[in-house]
Amino acid sequence: MKEINKNPERRDNQVEEVKKMKIGDPLDRSTDHGPQNHKAHLDKLLEYCQMGVKEGATLIYGGKQVQRAGFFFEPTVFTDVQDHMFIAKEESFGPVMIISKFRSGEVDDVLRRANATEYGLASGVFTRDISKALYVSERLNAGTVFVNTYNKTDVAAPFGGFKQSGFGKDLGQEALNEYLKTKAVTIEY
């Protein structure tokens, strides 16, 4: 797999943050990403990244297995991702970030593009404009929207997807509701 890094300052900052991610024991609270759950999934991530490069996306970091025992995969960043590409349409279920460009005045077009996928687990919005962040997060068809961060969760906040990304919620009050039965009893006496 060929890596290309065009080195703009902003991309460098994103890559530096990704490089800081700790890959390791999922039971260690300081770990950012544990191993994939089986070899087939690791192999699927490798194919996913190869497909991204083949279709013309720019791999600026990662895309490889970590050289250690286990099914560990490097955090991966792609840029120049177009909407028709496989990596833009399919969920990787791995530590893969895809970055697509848009013009600053085309927020509704970005929403249309983001919502065109059949999936909706989580999404990220990075902006200095809080009004724009709220506008976009309200309209994204995703179960979780991160603003100016990613993958920061709390046990009190419900987590789960929309569309083909799952049913129900994990964590929070929403998760507890999955264990309850609601019953209505109407009596005339």
Coordinates of C-alpha atoms in Angstrom, one line a residue:
M1 CA 0.0 0.0 0.0
K2 CA 1.4 3.4 -1.0
E3 CA 1.3 6.2 1.5
I4 CA 1.2 9.8 0.4
N5 CA 1.5 12.7 2.7
K6 CA 1.0 16.2 1.2
N7 CA 2.1 17.8 4.5
P8 CA -0.3 20.8 4.8
E9 CA -0.1 22.1 8.4
R10 CA -3.7 21.2 9.2
R11 CA -3.3 17.6 8.1
D12 CA -0.1 17.4 10.1
N13 CA -2.0 18.4 13.2
Q14 CA -4.7 15.7 12.6
V15 CA -2.1 13.1 12.0
E16 CA -0.1 14.1 15.1
E17 CA -3.3 13.6 17.2
V18 CA -3.9 10.2 15.6
K19 CA -0.3 9.2 16.3
K20 CA -0.9 9.9 20.0
M21 CA -3.6 7.2 20.2
K22 CA -2.6 4.3 22.5
I23 CA -3.2 0.9 20.9
G24 CA -3.3 -1.9 23.4
D25 CA -5.1 -3.7 26.2
P26 CA -8.8 -2.8 26.0
L27 CA -9.1 -3.2 29.8
D28 CA -6.6 -0.5 30.3
R29 CA -8.4 2.8 30.7
S30 CA -5.6 4.7 29.0
T31 CA -6.0 2.6 25.8
D32 CA -7.7 4.4 22.9
H33 CA -8.2 1.4 20.7
G34 CA -7.8 -2.3 21.4
P35 CA -7.4 -5.2 18.9
Q36 CA -9.9 -6.2 16.3
N37 CA -12.0 -9.0 17.6
H38 CA -10.8 -11.6 15.0
K39 CA -8.4 -12.1 12.1
A40 CA -11.2 -11.9 9.5
H41 CA -12.0 -8.4 10.7
L42 CA -8.4 -7.3 10.6
D43 CA -8.1 -8.7 7.1
K44 CA -11.3 -6.8 6.1
L45 CA -9.7 -3.5 7.4
L46 CA -6.6 -4.1 5.3
E47 CA -8.8 -4.7 2.2
Y48 CA -10.9 -1.6 3.1
C49 CA -7.7 0.5 3.1
Q50 CA -6.4 -1.0 -0.1
M51 CA -9.7 -0.3 -1.8
G52 CA -9.5 3.4 -0.6
V53 CA -6.0 3.8 -2.1
K54 CA -7.1 2.0 -5.3
E55 CA -10.0 4.3 -5.8
G56 CA -7.9 7.4 -5.4
A57 CA -8.2 8.4 -1.7
T58 CA -5.0 9.7 -0.1
L59 CA -3.7 7.6 2.8
I60 CA -1.8 10.0 5.0
Y61 CA -1.4 7.7 8.0
G62 CA -1.9 4.1 9.1
G63 CA -3.6 1.4 7.0
K64 CA -1.5 -1.4 8.4
Q65 CA -1.5 -4.1 11.1
V66 CA 0.5 -3.1 14.2
Q67 CA 3.6 -5.3 14.4
R68 CA 2.9 -7.0 17.7
A69 CA 1.0 -10.1 18.8
G70 CA -2.8 -9.9 18.3
F71 CA -5.1 -8.3 15.7
F72 CA -4.1 -4.7 16.3
F73 CA -4.6 -2.2 13.5
E74 CA -3.0 1.3 13.2
P75 CA -5.3 4.3 13.4
T76 CA -5.8 5.4 9.8
V77 CA -6.5 8.7 8.1
F78 CA -7.6 9.1 4.5
T79 CA -8.1 12.5 2.8
D80 CA -9.5 13.4 -0.7
V81 CA -12.3 10.9 -0.2
Q82 CA -15.1 11.2 -2.8
D83 CA -18.7 10.3 -2.1
H84 CA -18.8 7.4 -4.6
M85 CA -15.8 5.6 -3.1
F86 CA -16.2 2.4 -1.2
I87 CA -14.6 3.8 2.0
A88 CA -17.2 6.7 2.0
K89 CA -20.1 4.3 1.7
E90 CA -19.2 1.4 4.0
E91 CA -18.6 1.3 7.7
S92 CA -15.1 0.0 8.6
F93 CA -15.8 -0.8 12.2
G94 CA -12.1 0.1 12.8
P95 CA -9.9 3.0 13.6
V96 CA -10.3 4.7 10.2
M97 CA -11.1 8.4 9.6
I98 CA -12.1 9.6 6.2
I99 CA -12.0 13.3 5.4
S100 CA -14.0 14.7 2.5
K101 CA -13.8 18.3 1.3
F102 CA -16.7 20.8 1.0
R103 CA -17.1 24.5 0.3
S104 CA -17.8 26.6 3.4
G105 CA -21.2 27.8 2.2
E106 CA -22.5 24.4 1.3
V107 CA -23.6 23.1 4.7
D108 CA -26.9 21.7 3.5
D109 CA -25.1 19.9 0.7
V110 CA -22.7 18.4 3.2
L111 CA -25.7 17.2 5.3
R112 CA -27.3 15.7 2.2
R113 CA -24.0 13.9 1.4
A114 CA -23.5 12.7 5.0
N115 CA -27.1 11.4 5.3
A116 CA -27.0 9.7 1.9
T117 CA -25.3 6.6 3.4
E118 CA -27.4 3.7 4.7
Y119 CA -25.5 3.8 8.0
G120 CA -25.7 6.2 10.9
L121 CA -23.8 5.1 14.0
A122 CA -21.6 8.2 14.8
S123 CA -20.4 11.3 13.1
G124 CA -18.0 14.1 13.8
V125 CA -18.2 17.8 13.2
F126 CA -15.2 20.1 13.5
T127 CA -15.8 23.8 13.4
R128 CA -15.2 27.1 15.2
D129 CA -18.8 28.1 14.6
I130 CA -21.0 26.7 17.4
S131 CA -24.2 27.8 15.6
K132 CA -23.1 25.8 12.6
A133 CA -22.2 22.8 14.9
L134 CA -25.7 22.8 16.4
Y135 CA -27.4 23.2 13.0
V136 CA -25.4 20.3 11.6
S137 CA -25.6 18.0 14.6
E138 CA -29.4 18.4 14.8
R139 CA -29.8 17.4 11.1
L140 CA -27.3 14.5 10.9
N141 CA -28.9 11.1 10.7
A142 CA -26.5 9.5 13.2
G143 CA -27.1 8.2 16.7
T144 CA -24.1 10.1 18.1
V145 CA -22.6 13.3 16.9
F146 CA -19.2 14.4 18.3
V147 CA -18.4 18.2 18.0
N148 CA -14.7 19.2 17.9
T149 CA -13.8 15.8 19.4
Y150 CA -14.4 12.1 18.5
N151 CA -15.2 8.9 20.4
K152 CA -15.4 10.6 23.8
T153 CA -18.3 8.8 25.5
D154 CA -19.9 8.8 28.9
V155 CA -21.8 5.9 30.5
A156 CA -24.7 8.4 31.2
A157 CA -25.1 9.2 27.5
P158 CA -27.0 6.8 25.2
F159 CA -25.0 5.3 22.4
G160 CA -26.4 3.6 19.3
G161 CA -27.0 4.1 15.6
F162 CA -29.7 5.0 13.2
K163 CA -30.7 3.2 10.0
Q164 CA -28.6 0.1 9.3
S165 CA -26.3 0.9 12.3
G166 CA -28.3 -0.8 14.9
F167 CA -31.4 -0.9 17.0
G168 CA -31.7 0.3 20.5
K169 CA -29.1 2.1 22.6
D170 CA -26.2 1.1 24.8
L171 CA -25.4 3.1 28.0
G172 CA -27.6 5.7 29.8
Q173 CA -31.3 5.5 30.6
E174 CA -32.1 4.4 27.1
A175 CA -30.2 1.2 27.6
L176 CA -32.0 0.4 30.8
N177 CA -35.3 0.7 28.9
E178 CA -34.4 -2.3 26.9
Y179 CA -34.8 -4.4 30.1
L180 CA -38.3 -3.1 30.9
K181 CA -41.7 -4.0 29.7
T182 CA -44.3 -1.3 29.4
K183 CA -47.9 -2.4 30.1
A184 CA -51.1 -0.5 29.9
V185 CA -54.0 -1.7 32.0
T186 CA -57.4 -0.1 31.5
I187 CA -60.2 -1.1 34.0
E188 CA -63.8 -0.2 34.2
Y189 CA -65.3 -1.3 37.5

